């Protein structure tokens, strides 16, 4: 995972304290299956190394902080999608139009 993906996962865990420990257990088992660029964002798809984890009791989760990428006019929306208790992907979407997923720095601002 790159620095941005890791920071987003940390922010989501910290924004959901009731699920924090379970999310972090899942994060340590995630591996990148692939990235799909949509023209306005990215889907980061995951696979697991270990499937013997406590299921996550949510369908999707986001964080409290705004994701600011300096080259974009507006914050980027982000969330993780969860299917059958396992994390499927992170979705990142530019709120200001086209974005090829490139970033030259970022900030998560509360």
PDB file as gemmi writes it, atoms N, CA and C in Angstrom:
CRYST1    1.000    1.000    1.000  90.00  90.00  90.00 P 1                      
ATOM      1  N   UNK A   1       0.836  -1.178   0.000  1.00  0.00           N  
ATOM      2  CA  UNK A   1       0.000   0.000   0.000  1.00  0.00           C  
ATOM      3  C   UNK A   1       0.879   1.238   0.000  1.00  0.00           C  
ATOM      4  N   UNK A   2       0.383   2.271  -0.664  1.00  0.00           N  
ATOM      5  CA  UNK A   2       1.161   3.501  -0.648  1.00  0.00           C  
ATOM      6  C   UNK A   2       0.806   4.343   0.587  1.00  0.00           C  
ATOM      7  N   UNK A   3       1.505   5.437   0.752  1.00  0.00           N  
ATOM      8  CA  UNK A   3       1.349   6.298   1.928  1.00  0.00           C  
ATOM      9  C   UNK A   3      -0.084   6.835   2.054  1.00  0.00           C  
ATOM     10  N   UNK A   4      -0.693   7.215   0.948  1.00  0.00           N  
ATOM     11  CA  UNK A   4      -2.057   7.740   0.962  1.00  0.00           C  
ATOM     12  C   UNK A   4      -3.051   6.675   1.422  1.00  0.00           C  
ATOM     13  N   UNK A   5      -2.958   5.489   0.874  1.00  0.00           N  
ATOM     14  CA  UNK A   5      -3.873   4.406   1.240  1.00  0.00           C  
ATOM     15  C   UNK A   5      -3.732   4.034   2.709  1.00  0.00           C  
ATOM     16  N   UNK A   6      -2.507   3.967   3.192  1.00  0.00           N  
ATOM     17  CA  UNK A   6      -2.259   3.662   4.600  1.00  0.00           C  
ATOM     18  C   UNK A   6      -2.844   4.742   5.504  1.00  0.00           C  
ATOM     19  N   UNK A   7      -2.651   6.006   5.148  1.00  0.00           N  
ATOM     20  CA  UNK A   7      -3.178   7.117   5.948  1.00  0.00           C  
ATOM     21  C   UNK A   7      -4.708   7.102   5.982  1.00  0.00           C  
ATOM     22  N   UNK A   8      -5.333   6.787   4.857  1.00  0.00           N  
ATOM     23  CA  UNK A   8      -6.796   6.712   4.818  1.00  0.00           C  
ATOM     24  C   UNK A   8      -7.300   5.598   5.731  1.00  0.00           C  
ATOM     25  N   UNK A   9      -6.688   4.440   5.672  1.00  0.00           N  
ATOM     26  CA  UNK A   9      -7.108   3.331   6.529  1.00  0.00           C  
ATOM     27  C   UNK A   9      -6.945   3.693   8.000  1.00  0.00           C  
ATOM     28  N   UNK A  10      -5.848   4.345   8.362  1.00  0.00           N  
ATOM     29  CA  UNK A  10      -5.636   4.788   9.749  1.00  0.00           C  
ATOM     30  C   UNK A  10      -6.707   5.782  10.174  1.00  0.00           C  
ATOM     31  N   UNK A  11      -7.021   6.739   9.311  1.00  0.00           N  
ATOM     32  CA  UNK A  11      -8.039   7.743   9.621  1.00  0.00           C  
ATOM     33  C   UNK A  11      -9.398   7.081   9.821  1.00  0.00           C  
ATOM     34  N   UNK A  12      -9.738   6.122   9.001  1.00  0.00           N  
ATOM     35  CA  UNK A  12     -11.018   5.426   9.151  1.00  0.00           C  
ATOM     36  C   UNK A  12     -11.056   4.656  10.469  1.00  0.00           C  
ATOM     37  N   UNK A  13      -9.981   3.987  10.819  1.00  0.00           N  
ATOM     38  CA  UNK A  13      -9.928   3.268  12.094  1.00  0.00           C  
ATOM     39  C   UNK A  13     -10.065   4.238  13.267  1.00  0.00           C  
ATOM     40  N   UNK A  14      -9.356   5.351  13.222  1.00  0.00           N  
ATOM     41  CA  UNK A  14      -9.410   6.328  14.311  1.00  0.00           C  
ATOM     42  C   UNK A  14     -10.769   7.017  14.400  1.00  0.00           C  
ATOM     43  N   UNK A  15     -11.489   7.123  13.281  1.00  0.00           N  
ATOM     44  CA  UNK A  15     -12.809   7.763  13.258  1.00  0.00           C  
ATOM     45  C   UNK A  15     -13.926   6.813  13.688  1.00  0.00           C  
ATOM     46  N   UNK A  16     -13.609   5.555  13.845  1.00  0.00           N  
ATOM     47  CA  UNK A  16     -14.590   4.541  14.231  1.00  0.00           C  
ATOM     48  C   UNK A  16     -14.056   3.762  15.432  1.00  0.00           C  
ATOM     49  N   UNK A  17     -13.980   4.412  16.614  1.00  0.00           N  
ATOM     50  CA  UNK A  17     -13.316   3.792  17.773  1.00  0.00           C  
ATOM     51  C   UNK A  17     -13.899   2.455  18.195  1.00  0.00           C  
ATOM     52  N   UNK A  18     -15.203   2.242  17.973  1.00  0.00           N  
ATOM     53  CA  UNK A  18     -15.821   0.980  18.365  1.00  0.00           C  
ATOM     54  C   UNK A  18     -15.333  -0.186  17.502  1.00  0.00           C  
ATOM     55  N   UNK A  19     -14.777   0.117  16.339  1.00  0.00           N  
ATOM     56  CA  UNK A  19     -14.276  -0.911  15.424  1.00  0.00           C  
ATOM     57  C   UNK A  19     -12.754  -0.859  15.246  1.00  0.00           C  
ATOM     58  N   UNK A  20     -12.097   0.071  15.926  1.00  0.00           N  
ATOM     59  CA  UNK A  20     -10.679   0.352  15.691  1.00  0.00           C  
ATOM     60  C   UNK A  20      -9.807  -0.901  15.736  1.00  0.00           C  
ATOM     61  N   UNK A  21      -9.881  -1.669  16.824  1.00  0.00           N  
ATOM     62  CA  UNK A  21      -9.000  -2.840  16.973  1.00  0.00           C  
ATOM     63  C   UNK A  21      -9.270  -3.872  15.875  1.00  0.00           C  
ATOM     64  N   UNK A  22     -10.540  -4.108  15.554  1.00  0.00           N  
ATOM     65  CA  UNK A  22     -10.866  -5.085  14.517  1.00  0.00           C  
ATOM     66  C   UNK A  22     -10.409  -4.596  13.144  1.00  0.00           C  
ATOM     67  N   UNK A  23     -10.620  -3.296  12.851  1.00  0.00           N  
ATOM     68  CA  UNK A  23     -10.156  -2.750  11.568  1.00  0.00           C  
ATOM     69  C   UNK A  23      -8.653  -2.917  11.420  1.00  0.00           C  
ATOM     70  N   UNK A  24      -7.907  -2.594  12.465  1.00  0.00           N  
ATOM     71  CA  UNK A  24      -6.442  -2.704  12.388  1.00  0.00           C  
ATOM     72  C   UNK A  24      -5.992  -4.146  12.211  1.00  0.00           C  
ATOM     73  N   UNK A  25      -6.723  -5.095  12.790  1.00  0.00           N  
ATOM     74  CA  UNK A  25      -6.402  -6.510  12.564  1.00  0.00           C  
ATOM     75  C   UNK A  25      -6.600  -6.858  11.090  1.00  0.00           C  
ATOM     76  N   UNK A  26      -7.659  -6.348  10.492  1.00  0.00           N  
ATOM     77  CA  UNK A  26      -7.905  -6.580   9.062  1.00  0.00           C  
ATOM     78  C   UNK A  26      -6.833  -5.908   8.213  1.00  0.00           C  
ATOM     79  N   UNK A  27      -6.473  -4.674   8.557  1.00  0.00           N  
ATOM     80  CA  UNK A  27      -5.498  -3.923   7.761  1.00  0.00           C  
ATOM     81  C   UNK A  27      -4.176  -4.674   7.629  1.00  0.00           C  
ATOM     82  N   UNK A  28      -3.762  -5.330   8.711  1.00  0.00           N  
ATOM     83  CA  UNK A  28      -2.467  -6.021   8.667  1.00  0.00           C  
ATOM     84  C   UNK A  28      -2.472  -7.210   7.709  1.00  0.00           C  
ATOM     85  N   UNK A  29      -3.662  -7.669   7.332  1.00  0.00           N  
ATOM     86  CA  UNK A  29      -3.776  -8.826   6.432  1.00  0.00           C  
ATOM     87  C   UNK A  29      -4.090  -8.433   4.991  1.00  0.00           C  
ATOM     88  N   UNK A  30      -4.318  -7.146   4.731  1.00  0.00           N  
ATOM     89  CA  UNK A  30      -4.684  -6.697   3.380  1.00  0.00           C  
ATOM     90  C   UNK A  30      -3.484  -6.630   2.451  1.00  0.00           C  
ATOM     91  N   UNK A  31      -3.706  -7.023   1.220  1.00  0.00           N  
ATOM     92  CA  UNK A  31      -2.723  -6.878   0.152  1.00  0.00           C  
ATOM     93  C   UNK A  31      -3.445  -6.263  -1.046  1.00  0.00           C  
ATOM     94  N   UNK A  32      -2.737  -5.497  -1.834  1.00  0.00           N  
ATOM     95  CA  UNK A  32      -3.328  -4.859  -3.009  1.00  0.00           C  
ATOM     96  C   UNK A  32      -3.564  -5.907  -4.097  1.00  0.00           C  
ATOM     97  N   UNK A  33      -4.792  -6.007  -4.556  1.00  0.00           N  
ATOM     98  CA  UNK A  33      -5.119  -6.871  -5.688  1.00  0.00           C  
ATOM     99  C   UNK A  33      -5.013  -6.074  -6.984  1.00  0.00           C  
ATOM    100  N   UNK A  34      -5.312  -4.777  -6.904  1.00  0.00           N  
ATOM    101  CA  UNK A  34      -5.213  -3.927  -8.084  1.00  0.00           C  
ATOM    102  C   UNK A  34      -5.798  -2.557  -7.817  1.00  0.00           C  
ATOM    103  N   UNK A  35      -5.477  -1.636  -8.718  1.00  0.00           N  
ATOM    104  CA  UNK A  35      -6.026  -0.282  -8.668  1.00  0.00           C  
ATOM    105  C   UNK A  35      -6.691   0.007 -10.002  1.00  0.00           C  
ATOM    106  N   UNK A  36      -7.886   0.583  -9.933  1.00  0.00           N  
ATOM    107  CA  UNK A  36      -8.611   0.949 -11.144  1.00  0.00           C  
ATOM    108  C   UNK A  36      -8.849   2.452 -11.108  1.00  0.00           C  
ATOM    109  N   UNK A  37      -8.373   3.143 -12.130  1.00  0.00           N  
ATOM    110  CA  UNK A  37      -8.556   4.586 -12.242  1.00  0.00           C  
ATOM    111  C   UNK A  37      -9.811   4.840 -13.057  1.00  0.00           C  
ATOM    112  N   UNK A  38     -10.708   5.668 -12.525  1.00  0.00           N  
ATOM    113  CA  UNK A  38     -12.024   5.853 -13.126  1.00  0.00           C  
ATOM    114  C   UNK A  38     -12.158   7.147 -13.917  1.00  0.00           C  
ATOM    115  N   UNK A  39     -11.172   8.002 -13.855  1.00  0.00           N  
ATOM    116  CA  UNK A  39     -11.265   9.316 -14.492  1.00  0.00           C  
ATOM    117  C   UNK A  39     -11.550  10.410 -13.475  1.00  0.00           C  
ATOM    118  N   UNK A  40     -12.270  10.058 -12.408  1.00  0.00           N  
ATOM    119  CA  UNK A  40     -12.522  11.010 -11.320  1.00  0.00           C  
ATOM    120  C   UNK A  40     -12.033  10.465  -9.983  1.00  0.00           C  
ATOM    121  N   UNK A  41     -11.367   9.328 -10.015  1.00  0.00           N  
ATOM    122  CA  UNK A  41     -10.894   8.741  -8.768  1.00  0.00           C  
ATOM    123  C   UNK A  41     -10.264   7.385  -8.968  1.00  0.00           C  
ATOM    124  N   UNK A  42     -10.253   6.626  -7.866  1.00  0.00           N  
ATOM    125  CA  UNK A  42      -9.562   5.334  -7.842  1.00  0.00           C  
ATOM    126  C   UNK A  42     -10.360   4.336  -7.008  1.00  0.00           C  
ATOM    127  N   UNK A  43     -10.363   3.084  -7.446  1.00  0.00           N  
ATOM    128  CA  UNK A  43     -10.761   1.962  -6.616  1.00  0.00           C  
ATOM    129  C   UNK A  43      -9.482   1.194  -6.308  1.00  0.00           C  
ATOM    130  N   UNK A  44      -9.178   1.016  -5.030  1.00  0.00           N  
ATOM    131  CA  UNK A  44      -8.036   0.207  -4.602  1.00  0.00           C  
ATOM    132  C   UNK A  44      -8.624  -1.099  -4.079  1.00  0.00           C  
ATOM    133  N   UNK A  45      -8.464  -2.170  -4.850  1.00  0.00           N  
ATOM    134  CA  UNK A  45      -9.036  -3.467  -4.510  1.00  0.00           C  
ATOM    135  C   UNK A  45      -8.058  -4.299  -3.693  1.00  0.00           C  
ATOM    136  N   UNK A  46      -8.611  -5.008  -2.706  1.00  0.00           N  
ATOM    137  CA  UNK A  46      -7.787  -5.779  -1.781  1.00  0.00           C  
ATOM    138  C   UNK A  46      -8.056  -7.270  -1.862  1.00  0.00           C  
ATOM    139  N   UNK A  47      -7.069  -8.013  -1.395  1.00  0.00           N  
ATOM    140  CA  UNK A  47      -7.221  -9.431  -1.099  1.00  0.00           C  
ATOM    141  C   UNK A  47      -6.620  -9.618   0.293  1.00  0.00           C  
ATOM    142  N   UNK A  48      -6.933 -10.732   0.912  1.00  0.00           N  
ATOM    143  CA  UNK A  48      -6.467 -11.011   2.273  1.00  0.00           C  
ATOM    144  C   UNK A  48      -5.430 -12.122   2.265  1.00  0.00           C  
ATOM    145  N   UNK A  49      -4.471 -11.996   3.172  1.00  0.00           N  
ATOM    146  CA  UNK A  49      -3.519 -13.077   3.424  1.00  0.00           C  
ATOM    147  C   UNK A  49      -4.150 -14.115   4.357  1.00  0.00           C  
ATOM    148  N   UNK A  50      -4.934 -13.639   5.328  1.00  0.00           N  
ATOM    149  CA  UNK A  50      -5.535 -14.500   6.344  1.00  0.00           C  
ATOM    150  C   UNK A  50      -7.029 -14.224   6.369  1.00  0.00           C  
ATOM    151  N   UNK A  51      -7.825 -15.244   6.189  1.00  0.00           N  
ATOM    152  CA  UNK A  51      -9.278 -15.071   6.187  1.00  0.00           C  
ATOM    153  C   UNK A  51      -9.914 -15.409   7.535  1.00  0.00           C  
ATOM    154  N   UNK A  52      -9.108 -15.741   8.529  1.00  0.00           N  
ATOM    155  CA  UNK A  52      -9.616 -16.126   9.849  1.00  0.00           C  
ATOM    156  C   UNK A  52      -9.689 -14.905  10.764  1.00  0.00           C  
ATOM    157  N   UNK A  53     -10.506 -13.931  10.391  1.00  0.00           N  
ATOM    158  CA  UNK A  53     -10.642 -12.698  11.155  1.00  0.00           C  
ATOM    159  C   UNK A  53     -12.086 -12.506  11.586  1.00  0.00           C  
ATOM    160  N   UNK A  54     -12.267 -11.755  12.660  1.00  0.00           N  
ATOM    161  CA  UNK A  54     -13.617 -11.393  13.084  1.00  0.00           C  
ATOM    162  C   UNK A  54     -14.224 -10.470  12.033  1.00  0.00           C  
ATOM    163  N   UNK A  55     -15.402 -10.787  11.513  1.00  0.00           N  
ATOM    164  CA  UNK A  55     -16.018  -9.936  10.490  1.00  0.00           C  
ATOM    165  C   UNK A  55     -16.242  -8.512  10.996  1.00  0.00           C  
ATOM    166  N   UNK A  56     -16.137  -7.560  10.093  1.00  0.00           N  
ATOM    167  CA  UNK A  56     -16.410  -6.160  10.395  1.00  0.00           C  
ATOM    168  C   UNK A  56     -17.917  -5.944  10.265  1.00  0.00           C  
ATOM    169  N   UNK A  57     -18.514  -5.338  11.277  1.00  0.00           N  
ATOM    170  CA  UNK A  57     -19.970  -5.184  11.314  1.00  0.00           C  
ATOM    171  C   UNK A  57     -20.420  -3.856  10.701  1.00  0.00           C  
ATOM    172  N   UNK A  58     -20.137  -3.684   9.425  1.00  0.00           N  
ATOM    173  CA  UNK A  58     -20.561  -2.489   8.682  1.00  0.00           C  
ATOM    174  C   UNK A  58     -20.503  -2.827   7.198  1.00  0.00           C  
ATOM    175  N   UNK A  59     -21.172  -2.028   6.380  1.00  0.00           N  
ATOM    176  CA  UNK A  59     -21.115  -2.211   4.930  1.00  0.00           C  
ATOM    177  C   UNK A  59     -20.130  -1.257   4.274  1.00  0.00           C  
ATOM    178  N   UNK A  60     -19.933  -0.115   4.895  1.00  0.00           N  
ATOM    179  CA  UNK A  60     -18.955   0.864   4.417  1.00  0.00           C  
ATOM    180  C   UNK A  60     -18.609   1.785   5.579  1.00  0.00           C  
ATOM    181  N   UNK A  61     -17.413   2.340   5.533  1.00  0.00           N  
ATOM    182  CA  UNK A  61     -16.948   3.240   6.589  1.00  0.00           C  
ATOM    183  C   UNK A  61     -16.114   4.347   5.975  1.00  0.00           C  
ATOM    184  N   UNK A  62     -16.262   5.530   6.527  1.00  0.00           N  
ATOM    185  CA  UNK A  62     -15.437   6.668   6.131  1.00  0.00           C  
ATOM    186  C   UNK A  62     -14.746   7.238   7.346  1.00  0.00           C  
ATOM    187  N   UNK A  63     -13.985   8.286   7.126  1.00  0.00           N  
ATOM    188  CA  UNK A  63     -13.300   8.969   8.212  1.00  0.00           C  
ATOM    189  C   UNK A  63     -13.899  10.340   8.451  1.00  0.00           C  
ATOM    190  N   UNK A  64     -13.479  10.979   9.526  1.00  0.00           N  
ATOM    191  CA  UNK A  64     -13.965  12.314   9.865  1.00  0.00           C  
ATOM    192  C   UNK A  64     -13.173  13.418   9.181  1.00  0.00           C  
ATOM    193  N   UNK A  65     -11.931  13.153   8.828  1.00  0.00           N  
ATOM    194  CA  UNK A  65     -11.055  14.188   8.271  1.00  0.00           C  
ATOM    195  C   UNK A  65     -11.295  14.367   6.772  1.00  0.00           C  
ATOM    196  N   UNK A  66     -11.126  15.611   6.320  1.00  0.00           N  
ATOM    197  CA  UNK A  66     -11.158  15.880   4.875  1.00  0.00           C  
ATOM    198  C   UNK A  66      -9.818  15.508   4.273  1.00  0.00           C  
ATOM    199  N   UNK A  67      -9.856  14.897   3.108  1.00  0.00           N  
ATOM    200  CA  UNK A  67      -8.637  14.537   2.381  1.00  0.00           C  
ATOM    201  C   UNK A  67      -8.355  15.641   1.370  1.00  0.00           C  
ATOM    202  N   UNK A  68      -7.268  16.355   1.600  1.00  0.00           N  
ATOM    203  CA  UNK A  68      -6.870  17.469   0.743  1.00  0.00           C  
ATOM    204  C   UNK A  68      -5.658  17.042  -0.084  1.00  0.00           C  
ATOM    205  N   UNK A  69      -5.790  17.138  -1.396  1.00  0.00           N  
ATOM    206  CA  UNK A  69      -4.675  16.910  -2.314  1.00  0.00           C  
ATOM    207  C   UNK A  69      -4.423  18.250  -2.998  1.00  0.00           C  
ATOM    208  N   UNK A  70      -3.255  18.862  -2.763  1.00  0.00           N  
ATOM    209  CA  UNK A  70      -3.011  20.242  -3.195  1.00  0.00           C  
ATOM    210  C   UNK A  70      -3.338  20.550  -4.654  1.00  0.00           C  
ATOM    211  N   UNK A  71      -3.130  19.632  -5.563  1.00  0.00           N  
ATOM    212  CA  UNK A  71      -3.385  19.932  -6.976  1.00  0.00           C  
ATOM    213  C   UNK A  71      -4.869  19.919  -7.343  1.00  0.00           C  
ATOM    214  N   UNK A  72      -5.729  19.479  -6.403  1.00  0.00           N  
ATOM    215  CA  UNK A  72      -7.169  19.437  -6.647  1.00  0.00           C  
ATOM    216  C   UNK A  72      -7.861  20.596  -5.939  1.00  0.00           C  
ATOM    217  N   UNK A  73      -8.879  21.127  -6.569  1.00  0.00           N  
ATOM    218  CA  UNK A  73      -9.586  22.292  -6.026  1.00  0.00           C  
ATOM    219  C   UNK A  73     -10.400  21.974  -4.779  1.00  0.00           C  
ATOM    220  N   UNK A  74     -11.005  20.780  -4.746  1.00  0.00           N  
ATOM    221  CA  UNK A  74     -11.889  20.403  -3.647  1.00  0.00           C  
ATOM    222  C   UNK A  74     -11.363  19.148  -2.952  1.00  0.00           C  
ATOM    223  N   UNK A  75     -11.813  18.894  -1.701  1.00  0.00           N  
ATOM    224  CA  UNK A  75     -11.405  17.664  -1.009  1.00  0.00           C  
ATOM    225  C   UNK A  75     -11.839  16.413  -1.772  1.00  0.00           C  
ATOM    226  N   UNK A  76     -11.154  15.322  -1.498  1.00  0.00           N  
ATOM    227  CA  UNK A  76     -11.448  14.024  -2.092  1.00  0.00           C  
ATOM    228  C   UNK A  76     -12.302  13.226  -1.095  1.00  0.00           C  
ATOM    229  N   UNK A  77     -13.367  12.630  -1.587  1.00  0.00           N  
ATOM    230  CA  UNK A  77     -14.211  11.762  -0.764  1.00  0.00           C  
ATOM    231  C   UNK A  77     -13.593  10.365  -0.750  1.00  0.00           C  
ATOM    232  N   UNK A  78     -13.652   9.702   0.406  1.00  0.00           N  
ATOM    233  CA  UNK A  78     -13.071   8.361   0.524  1.00  0.00           C  
ATOM    234  C   UNK A  78     -13.895   7.515   1.480  1.00  0.00           C  
ATOM    235  N   UNK A  79     -13.912   6.210   1.220  1.00  0.00           N  
ATOM    236  CA  UNK A  79     -14.531   5.255   2.131  1.00  0.00           C  
ATOM    237  C   UNK A  79     -14.039   3.857   1.787  1.00  0.00           C  
ATOM    238  N   UNK A  80     -14.203   2.949   2.738  1.00  0.00           N  
ATOM    239  CA  UNK A  80     -13.930   1.548   2.457  1.00  0.00           C  
ATOM    240  C   UNK A  80     -15.266   0.828   2.297  1.00  0.00           C  
ATOM    241  N   UNK A  81     -15.314  -0.085   1.361  1.00  0.00           N  
ATOM    242  CA  UNK A  81     -16.491  -0.929   1.145  1.00  0.00           C  
ATOM    243  C   UNK A  81     -16.215  -2.295   1.767  1.00  0.00           C  
ATOM    244  N   UNK A  82     -17.211  -2.810   2.460  1.00  0.00           N  
ATOM    245  CA  UNK A  82     -17.075  -4.068   3.198  1.00  0.00           C  
ATOM    246  C   UNK A  82     -18.166  -5.029   2.726  1.00  0.00           C  
ATOM    247  N   UNK A  83     -17.764  -6.238   2.358  1.00  0.00           N  
ATOM    248  CA  UNK A  83     -18.693  -7.271   1.919  1.00  0.00           C  
ATOM    249  C   UNK A  83     -18.467  -8.518   2.757  1.00  0.00           C  
ATOM    250  N   UNK A  84     -19.541  -9.050   3.309  1.00  0.00           N  
ATOM    251  CA  UNK A  84     -19.452 -10.257   4.156  1.00  0.00           C  
ATOM    252  C   UNK A  84     -18.404 -10.101   5.247  1.00  0.00           C  
ATOM    253  N   UNK A  85     -18.325  -8.908   5.830  1.00  0.00           N  
ATOM    254  CA  UNK A  85     -17.432  -8.664   6.951  1.00  0.00           C  
ATOM    255  C   UNK A  85     -15.976  -8.443   6.585  1.00  0.00           C  
ATOM    256  N   UNK A  86     -15.660  -8.396   5.277  1.00  0.00           N  
ATOM    257  CA  UNK A  86     -14.279  -8.224   4.825  1.00  0.00           C  
ATOM    258  C   UNK A  86     -14.167  -6.970   3.957  1.00  0.00           C  
ATOM    259  N   UNK A  87     -13.031  -6.297   4.017  1.00  0.00           N  
ATOM    260  CA  UNK A  87     -12.816  -5.082   3.241  1.00  0.00           C  
ATOM    261  C   UNK A  87     -12.569  -5.451   1.781  1.00  0.00           C  
ATOM    262  N   UNK A  88     -13.392  -4.903   0.897  1.00  0.00           N  
ATOM    263  CA  UNK A  88     -13.253  -5.134  -0.541  1.00  0.00           C  
ATOM    264  C   UNK A  88     -12.312  -4.117  -1.178  1.00  0.00           C  
ATOM    265  N   UNK A  89     -12.606  -2.829  -0.925  1.00  0.00           N  
ATOM    266  CA  UNK A  89     -11.839  -1.789  -1.600  1.00  0.00           C  
ATOM    267  C   UNK A  89     -11.955  -0.455  -0.879  1.00  0.00           C  
ATOM    268  N   UNK A  90     -11.024   0.438  -1.210  1.00  0.00           N  
ATOM    269  CA  UNK A  90     -11.129   1.856  -0.870  1.00  0.00           C  
ATOM    270  C   UNK A  90     -11.595   2.550  -2.146  1.00  0.00           C  
ATOM    271  N   UNK A  91     -12.553   3.436  -2.014  1.00  0.00           N  
ATOM    272  CA  UNK A  91     -12.952   4.279  -3.137  1.00  0.00           C  
ATOM    273  C   UNK A  91     -12.564   5.717  -2.819  1.00  0.00           C  
ATOM    274  N   UNK A  92     -11.873   6.358  -3.759  1.00  0.00           N  
ATOM    275  CA  UNK A  92     -11.511   7.775  -3.653  1.00  0.00           C  
ATOM    276  C   UNK A  92     -12.110   8.488  -4.852  1.00  0.00           C  
ATOM    277  N   UNK A  93     -12.789   9.609  -4.597  1.00  0.00           N  
ATOM    278  CA  UNK A  93     -13.456  10.341  -5.671  1.00  0.00           C  
ATOM    279  C   UNK A  93     -13.156  11.829  -5.539  1.00  0.00           C  
ATOM    280  N   UNK A  94     -12.700  12.414  -6.618  1.00  0.00           N  
ATOM    281  CA  UNK A  94     -12.490  13.857  -6.679  1.00  0.00           C  
ATOM    282  C   UNK A  94     -13.850  14.541  -6.712  1.00  0.00           C  
ATOM    283  N   UNK A  95     -14.005  15.579  -5.931  1.00  0.00           N  
ATOM    284  CA  UNK A  95     -15.262  16.321  -5.922  1.00  0.00           C  
ATOM    285  C   UNK A  95     -15.229  17.506  -6.865  1.00  0.00           C  
ATOM    286  N   UNK A  96     -14.199  17.577  -7.682  1.00  0.00           N  
ATOM    287  CA  UNK A  96     -14.068  18.708  -8.583  1.00  0.00           C  
ATOM    288  C   UNK A  96     -13.788  18.322 -10.021  1.00  0.00           C  
ATOM    289  N   UNK A  97     -14.137  17.126 -10.417  1.00  0.00           N  
ATOM    290  CA  UNK A  97     -13.933  16.741 -11.803  1.00  0.00           C  
ATOM    291  C   UNK A  97     -12.848  15.707 -11.985  1.00  0.00           C  
ATOM    292  N   UNK A  98     -12.203  15.745 -13.144  1.00  0.00           N  
ATOM    293  CA  UNK A  98     -11.212  14.742 -13.531  1.00  0.00           C  
ATOM    294  C   UNK A  98     -10.050  14.669 -12.546  1.00  0.00           C  
ATOM    295  N   UNK A  99      -9.622  13.429 -12.302  1.00  0.00           N  
ATOM    296  CA  UNK A  99      -8.448  13.176 -11.478  1.00  0.00           C  
ATOM    297  C   UNK A  99      -7.921  11.797 -11.845  1.00  0.00           C  
ATOM    298  N   UNK A 100      -6.654  11.734 -12.165  1.00  0.00           N  
ATOM    299  CA  UNK A 100      -6.048  10.475 -12.595  1.00  0.00           C  
ATOM    300  C   UNK A 100      -5.436   9.682 -11.441  1.00  0.00           C  
ATOM    301  N   UNK A 101      -5.663  10.121 -10.218  1.00  0.00           N  
ATOM    302  CA  UNK A 101      -5.159   9.410  -9.054  1.00  0.00           C  
ATOM    303  C   UNK A 101      -3.773   9.828  -8.612  1.00  0.00           C  
ATOM    304  N   UNK A 102      -3.122  10.677  -9.389  1.00  0.00           N  
ATOM    305  CA  UNK A 102      -1.786  11.136  -9.003  1.00  0.00           C  
ATOM    306  C   UNK A 102      -1.890  12.168  -7.892  1.00  0.00           C  
ATOM    307  N   UNK A 103      -0.904  12.145  -7.015  1.00  0.00           N  
ATOM    308  CA  UNK A 103      -0.853  13.130  -5.936  1.00  0.00           C  
ATOM    309  C   UNK A 103       0.598  13.427  -5.622  1.00  0.00           C  
ATOM    310  N   UNK A 104       0.830  14.666  -5.278  1.00  0.00           N  
ATOM    311  CA  UNK A 104       2.155  15.110  -4.885  1.00  0.00           C  
ATOM    312  C   UNK A 104       2.025  15.678  -3.474  1.00  0.00           C  
ATOM    313  N   UNK A 105       1.684  14.806  -2.538  1.00  0.00           N  
ATOM    314  CA  UNK A 105       1.401  15.193  -1.173  1.00  0.00           C  
ATOM    315  C   UNK A 105      -0.093  15.210  -0.926  1.00  0.00           C  
ATOM    316  N   UNK A 106      -0.434  15.157   0.354  1.00  0.00           N  
ATOM    317  CA  UNK A 106      -1.839  15.188   0.775  1.00  0.00           C  
ATOM    318  C   UNK A 106      -1.875  15.548   2.251  1.00  0.00           C  
ATOM    319  N   UNK A 107      -3.060  15.959   2.718  1.00  0.00           N  
ATOM    320  CA  UNK A 107      -3.299  16.217   4.141  1.00  0.00           C  
ATOM    321  C   UNK A 107      -4.680  15.679   4.502  1.00  0.00           C  
ATOM    322  N   UNK A 108      -4.768  15.117   5.686  1.00  0.00           N  
ATOM    323  CA  UNK A 108      -6.054  14.774   6.266  1.00  0.00           C  
ATOM    324  C   UNK A 108      -6.309  15.807   7.355  1.00  0.00           C  
ATOM    325  N   UNK A 109      -7.368  16.625   7.162  1.00  0.00           N  
ATOM    326  CA  UNK A 109      -7.628  17.765   8.028  1.00  0.00           C  
ATOM    327  C   UNK A 109      -8.979  17.607   8.711  1.00  0.00           C  
ATOM    328  N   UNK A 110      -8.980  17.698  10.042  1.00  0.00           N  
ATOM    329  CA  UNK A 110     -10.257  17.616  10.784  1.00  0.00           C  
ATOM    330  C   UNK A 110     -10.841  18.978  10.969  1.00  0.00           C  
TER     331      UNK A 110                                                      
END                                                                             
